[in-house]
Amino acid sequence: MVTRDSVVPPWQQIADVLRQRIASGEYPPGRKVPSIIALSGEFGVAPVTARKALTALQREGLVESRTGWGTFVYERQ
């Protein structure tokens, strides 16, 4: 769940959690991350908020979207 009364926007809180999961190895390179719908359910937010979090991680180069397959932790080679 996200903290609603935080000064940090919900999408950024979700992105922070996902960054931590990637950094810790919970989501290793090549692993599919939860879908937008799954993230919205896990964090109790609208799908657009979950999408914004994934978009932020994509811009940072941490995840990549594969059309028709989902979003995966980026595999650095």
Rosetta silent file (secondary structure, phi, psi, omega in degrees, C-alpha in Angstrom):
SEQUENCE: MVTRDSVVPPWQQIADVLRQRIASGEYPPGRKVPSIIALSGEFGVAPVTARKALTALQREGLVESRTGWGTFVYERQ
SCORE:     score description
SCORE:     0.000 S_00000001
   1 L     0.000  152.115  176.548    0.000    0.000    0.000 S_00000001
   2 L   -97.479  156.440  177.980    1.043    3.565   -0.554 S_00000001
   3 L   -89.597  110.080 -174.358    0.979    6.285    2.069 S_00000001
   4 L   -68.911  -29.883 -177.116   -1.741    8.666    0.954 S_00000001
   5 L   -93.099   11.893  178.437   -0.734   11.544    3.222 S_00000001
   6 L   -77.537  153.119  174.148    2.894   11.492    2.065 S_00000001
   7 L   -76.733  -14.912  177.911    4.422   14.369    0.123 S_00000001
   8 L   -84.472  125.497 -178.738    5.813   11.699   -2.242 S_00000001
   9 L   -60.862  149.740 -179.219    3.280   10.929   -5.001 S_00000001
  10 H   -53.708  -42.329 -178.964    1.875    7.364   -5.042 S_00000001
  11 H   -61.930  -34.763 -179.684    3.466    6.517   -8.416 S_00000001
  12 H   -73.252  -35.340  175.748    6.865    7.513   -7.040 S_00000001
  13 H   -62.488  -42.094  179.012    6.357    5.406   -3.902 S_00000001
  14 H   -65.566  -45.343  178.515    5.601    2.392   -6.115 S_00000001
  15 H   -58.768  -39.782  178.657    8.624    3.093   -8.311 S_00000001
  16 H   -62.379  -43.174  178.553   10.782    3.274   -5.164 S_00000001
  17 H   -63.679  -44.492 -179.824    9.542   -0.136   -3.991 S_00000001
  18 H   -65.423  -38.243  175.610   10.156   -1.663   -7.413 S_00000001
  19 H   -59.390  -43.341  179.069   13.664   -0.139   -7.536 S_00000001
  20 H   -63.092  -41.007  179.832   14.389   -1.741   -4.157 S_00000001
  21 H   -65.801  -36.611  177.376   13.124   -5.106   -5.387 S_00000001
  22 H   -69.218  -47.331 -178.251   15.361   -4.868   -8.453 S_00000001
  23 H   -62.205  -35.499 -178.016   18.404   -3.749   -6.432 S_00000001
  24 H   -79.196  -12.981 -177.420   17.955   -6.540   -3.873 S_00000001
  25 L    92.050   -2.805  176.221   17.706   -9.224   -6.551 S_00000001
  26 L   -59.198  -37.053  172.972   14.098  -10.052   -5.717 S_00000001
  27 L  -114.156   90.415 -177.283   13.441   -9.086   -9.337 S_00000001
  28 L   -75.954  165.884  177.758   16.601  -10.271  -11.133 S_00000001
  29 L   -53.460  135.297  179.762   17.554   -9.290  -14.700 S_00000001
  30 L    90.332  -12.888 -178.997   15.207  -10.851  -17.231 S_00000001
  31 L   -77.551  140.618  175.061   12.381  -11.390  -14.759 S_00000001
  32 E   -74.356  132.249  176.785    8.931  -10.211  -15.690 S_00000001
  33 L   -88.196  159.789 -179.763    7.652   -7.583  -13.286 S_00000001
  34 L   -56.898  149.086  179.765    4.033   -7.634  -12.145 S_00000001
  35 L   -67.156  166.394  177.028    1.495   -6.267  -14.592 S_00000001
  36 H   -57.508  -43.109  179.904   -0.113   -2.869  -14.244 S_00000001
  37 H   -64.764  -42.264  179.242   -3.288   -4.533  -12.984 S_00000001
  38 H   -64.484  -43.065  178.895   -1.346   -6.616  -10.450 S_00000001
  39 H   -65.025  -39.984  179.935    0.554   -3.558   -9.214 S_00000001
  40 H   -63.915  -36.365  176.552   -2.623   -1.503   -8.932 S_00000001
  41 H   -70.110  -44.187 -179.446   -4.141   -4.261   -6.800 S_00000001
  42 H   -61.446  -41.685 -174.674   -1.044   -4.724   -4.649 S_00000001
  43 H   -99.059   -4.432  177.317   -0.670   -1.016   -3.911 S_00000001
  44 L    68.633   40.837 -179.390   -4.364   -0.051   -3.934 S_00000001
  45 L  -126.246  169.913  176.002   -4.034    2.524   -6.717 S_00000001
  46 L   -71.595  150.663  177.989   -5.573    3.165  -10.117 S_00000001
  47 H   -54.243  -35.215  179.800   -3.954    1.407  -13.084 S_00000001
  48 H   -63.279  -31.876  178.126   -2.812    4.764  -14.481 S_00000001
  49 H   -70.227  -43.308  177.286   -0.778    5.321  -11.305 S_00000001
  50 H   -63.867  -39.848  178.660    0.890    1.916  -11.604 S_00000001
  51 H   -62.132  -40.044 -179.990    1.621    2.601  -15.278 S_00000001
  52 H   -62.453  -38.451  177.762    3.284    5.898  -14.345 S_00000001
  53 H   -64.293  -45.326  178.917    5.602    4.040  -11.939 S_00000001
  54 H   -65.721  -37.504  177.829    6.613    1.537  -14.626 S_00000001
  55 H   -62.414  -40.078  177.976    7.126    4.333  -17.143 S_00000001
  56 H   -61.893  -43.646  179.580    9.507    6.056  -14.711 S_00000001
  57 H   -67.244  -33.704  177.831   11.542    2.857  -14.332 S_00000001
  58 H   -66.253  -42.619  177.888   11.579    2.405  -18.081 S_00000001
  59 H   -62.811  -30.626  179.134   12.962    5.936  -18.550 S_00000001
  60 L   -80.503   -9.098 -179.301   15.679    5.109  -16.016 S_00000001
  61 L    81.497   17.478  179.782   16.647    2.015  -17.996 S_00000001
  62 L   -87.592  -30.583  179.294   15.725   -0.416  -15.215 S_00000001
  63 E  -132.582  160.818  175.766   12.915   -2.181  -17.071 S_00000001
  64 E  -134.846  143.554  178.860   11.915   -2.682  -20.664 S_00000001
  65 E   -95.047  130.866  177.342    8.525   -3.242  -22.203 S_00000001
  66 E  -114.362  109.664 -175.541    8.190   -6.075  -24.689 S_00000001
  67 L   -50.698  126.929  179.044    5.083   -5.611  -26.780 S_00000001
  68 L    82.719   -8.511 -176.765    2.672   -8.454  -26.209 S_00000001
  69 L  -116.218  -34.575 -178.783    4.823   -9.959  -23.455 S_00000001
  70 E   126.957 -160.852 -178.704    4.929   -7.476  -20.587 S_00000001
  71 E  -115.165  133.974 -174.753    7.570   -5.525  -18.713 S_00000001
  72 E  -127.743  150.713  172.992   10.878   -7.105  -17.719 S_00000001
  73 E   -64.709  131.808 -175.774   13.868   -6.140  -15.626 S_00000001
  74 L   -63.878  134.302  177.419   16.470   -4.930  -18.082 S_00000001
  75 L   -98.823  107.595  177.723   19.245   -7.411  -18.799 S_00000001
  76 L   -78.787  134.957 -177.687   22.543   -5.586  -19.098 S_00000001
  77 L  -118.610    0.000    0.000   24.968   -7.420  -21.339 S_00000001
